[in-house]
Amino acid sequence: MKVMCVFGTRPEGIKMAPIVKAIKKRPELECVVCITAQHREMLDQVLNLFNIVPDYDLNIFKPGQSLTEITTRAIKGLEEVITKEKPDVLLVQGDTTTVFAGALAAFYQKVKIGHVEAGLRSGNLYSPYPEEANRKLTGVLSDFHFAPTERNRQNLLKEDYPDEKIFITGNTVIDALQYTVKDDYIFHIDSLNNIDYKNRRVLLLTSHRRENIGTPMENIFSAVADIVKKYEDVEVVFPMHLNPKVREVAYRILGDNSRIHLIEPLDYEPFTNLIARCHLVVTDSGGLQEEAPTLGKPVLVVREETERPEGVEAGTAKLVGTKYEPIYNNLDLLLSNEIEFDKMAKAINPYGDGKASERIVEILLKNS
Ligand code: UD1
Ligand code: UDP
């Protein structure tokens, strides 16, 4: 049985890597890896870490390209690869434009599709944008829905997907985390080694969502900048997404404080070990909402909606929106009130046991 894994961005790479490894362990399966390279450097970092050499690299990356350009160039490239390889199943992971393009390209050639991380819903088609739509569109085309949690399964049942096509597997991000987080990890980056993690409270910041670019991102960064002014023992590390629209706002609002470290995107290994060492996380990222609760770090989610309510329900994550005041006030509360902080700083893991990839492989073998 030939399984083609298609991915294009950093988070898909991180979450697909354990599946590629699990497929390659099984002699009954042939694994073909095709990357669209919707991301370039940020995806290459992941490929290097997990030692994955793609069989096909569509190399579609162009700075600043539109959603339509990404979609059309990915579909066109994938058409050729699928025609040549004729896989039995094509796997896509998550909610990016590569995911939807991969599913559509496979559907056009009547190749079965497995959707990894299926069934997440925010309920708002424009938030996250365009990810909520990508998930729904991919769901319609898929034969296997690999849902991380029971809630994700329920979301799919509500949309009338047949129960026998939905499989609860956990999220493969936990498989990836187990591969990288180590108690005795030493950073090889000066800016991270020079931080005094014992006597400083390190706030890890990431922000990149399309719907946050503009005023919401200005609000997020201004609240963080003002909190750093108030608390002298707080340092911020922001490994900035490569999108120039994010960087411009970051440099403008956060650029001029020696306790705010604006650094390049980190490899996954140092990044996850930085989560493990930080005090709290402020983010609009999807993946971080899964990783931080797993590592027992409070997360302030700077978005209006989340398709990952499990962390919020468990009390480790708080959805604080994108307006200045709630972000500032929630940061202020967590930094000044130990009881409130301790309530959130607990390790919970609704997202899996690190065996999601093996489960996905077993399901493919049993059902094909
Ligand atoms: C994409 C996904 C988003 C996912 C995010 C993860 C879509 C529409 N969006 O958003 O769902 O959460 O990836 O990070 O699929 N850039 C580089 N080098 C890189 C990567 C990006 O320079 O390696 C810059 C380019 O200027 C590029 C811009 O970032 O145009 C945006 O990249 P794009 O893939 O269009 O969207 P993301 O915001 O990264
Ligand atoms: N990440 C990383 N280096 C960084 C920032 C993030 O390896 O500098 C990882 C993070 O651990 C998570 C994933 O990238 O697994 C999240 O990617 P991103 O926030 O870009 O996308 P999203 O999850 O929001 O789709």
mmCIF file of C-alpha atoms and ligand atoms in Angstrom, residues 10-11 14-15 39 42 45-46 95-96 173 206 208-209 239-241 264-269 271-272 275 283-288 291 303 308, ligand 2:
data_model
loop_
_atom_site.group_PDB
_atom_site.id
_atom_site.type_symbol
_atom_site.label_atom_id
_atom_site.label_comp_id
_atom_site.label_asym_id
_atom_site.label_seq_id
_atom_site.Cartn_x
_atom_site.Cartn_y
_atom_site.Cartn_z
ATOM 1 C CA ARG A 10 6.017 24.491 9.524
ATOM 2 C CA PRO A 11 3.164 23.169 11.692
ATOM 3 C CA ILE A 14 5.968 19.061 12.732
ATOM 4 C CA LYS A 15 2.736 17.114 12.980
ATOM 5 C CA HIS A 39 6.858 27.747 3.546
ATOM 6 C CA MET A 42 10.438 27.504 8.220
ATOM 7 C CA GLN A 45 14.062 23.640 9.648
ATOM 8 C CA VAL A 46 11.540 20.891 10.443
ATOM 9 C CA ASP A 95 -5.937 23.485 7.972
ATOM 10 C CA THR A 96 -3.564 25.347 5.701
ATOM 11 C CA VAL A 173 1.910 17.002 18.010
ATOM 12 C CA THR A 206 4.181 34.295 19.055
ATOM 13 C CA HIS A 208 1.186 35.383 12.946
ATOM 14 C CA ARG A 209 -2.513 34.897 12.142
ATOM 15 C CA PRO A 239 10.690 34.173 17.727
ATOM 16 C CA MET A 240 9.175 36.155 14.900
ATOM 17 C CA HIS A 241 7.334 34.552 12.014
ATOM 18 C CA GLU A 264 14.494 34.523 14.281
ATOM 19 C CA PRO A 265 12.110 31.538 14.142
ATOM 20 C CA LEU A 266 13.585 28.760 16.254
ATOM 21 C CA ASP A 267 14.078 25.162 15.255
ATOM 22 C CA TYR A 268 11.390 22.996 16.779
ATOM 23 C CA GLU A 269 13.743 21.430 19.329
ATOM 24 C CA PHE A 271 11.450 26.118 20.641
ATOM 25 C CA THR A 272 9.723 23.343 22.585
ATOM 26 C CA ILE A 275 8.207 26.519 26.176
ATOM 27 C CA THR A 283 0.013 33.329 21.348
ATOM 28 C CA ASP A 284 -2.397 33.179 18.442
ATOM 29 C CA SER A 285 -0.824 29.942 17.200
ATOM 30 C CA GLY A 286 -2.821 26.753 16.884
ATOM 31 C CA GLY A 287 -0.045 24.311 17.719
ATOM 32 C CA LEU A 288 1.111 26.232 20.784
ATOM 33 C CA GLU A 291 1.909 22.203 23.383
ATOM 34 C CA ARG A 303 -7.730 35.432 19.289
ATOM 35 C CA ARG A 308 -9.161 24.194 20.426
HETATM 36 N N1 UDP B 2 7.377 26.690 16.350
HETATM 37 C C1 UDP B 2 8.720 26.482 16.068
HETATM 38 N N2 UDP B 2 9.569 27.567 16.073
HETATM 39 C C2 UDP B 2 9.139 28.823 16.331
HETATM 40 C C3 UDP B 2 7.756 29.031 16.586
HETATM 41 C C4 UDP B 2 6.899 27.945 16.572
HETATM 42 O O1 UDP B 2 9.157 25.339 15.848
HETATM 43 O O2 UDP B 2 9.958 29.744 16.318
HETATM 44 C C5 UDP B 2 6.460 25.523 16.326
HETATM 45 C C6 UDP B 2 5.520 25.378 17.508
HETATM 46 O O3 UDP B 2 6.118 24.588 18.511
HETATM 47 C C7 UDP B 2 4.312 24.695 16.910
HETATM 48 C C8 UDP B 2 4.303 25.181 15.487
HETATM 49 O O4 UDP B 2 5.594 25.702 15.217
HETATM 50 O O5 UDP B 2 4.424 23.282 16.872
HETATM 51 C C9 UDP B 2 3.246 26.237 15.343
HETATM 52 O O6 UDP B 2 3.429 26.902 14.165
HETATM 53 P P1 UDP B 2 2.659 28.228 13.826
HETATM 54 O O7 UDP B 2 2.356 28.974 15.080
HETATM 55 O O8 UDP B 2 3.459 28.891 12.766
HETATM 56 O O9 UDP B 2 1.331 27.668 13.137
HETATM 57 P P2 UDP B 2 -0.104 27.209 13.689
HETATM 58 O O10 UDP B 2 0.107 26.116 14.689
HETATM 59 O O11 UDP B 2 -0.751 28.425 14.243
HETATM 60 O O12 UDP B 2 -0.787 26.733 12.456
#
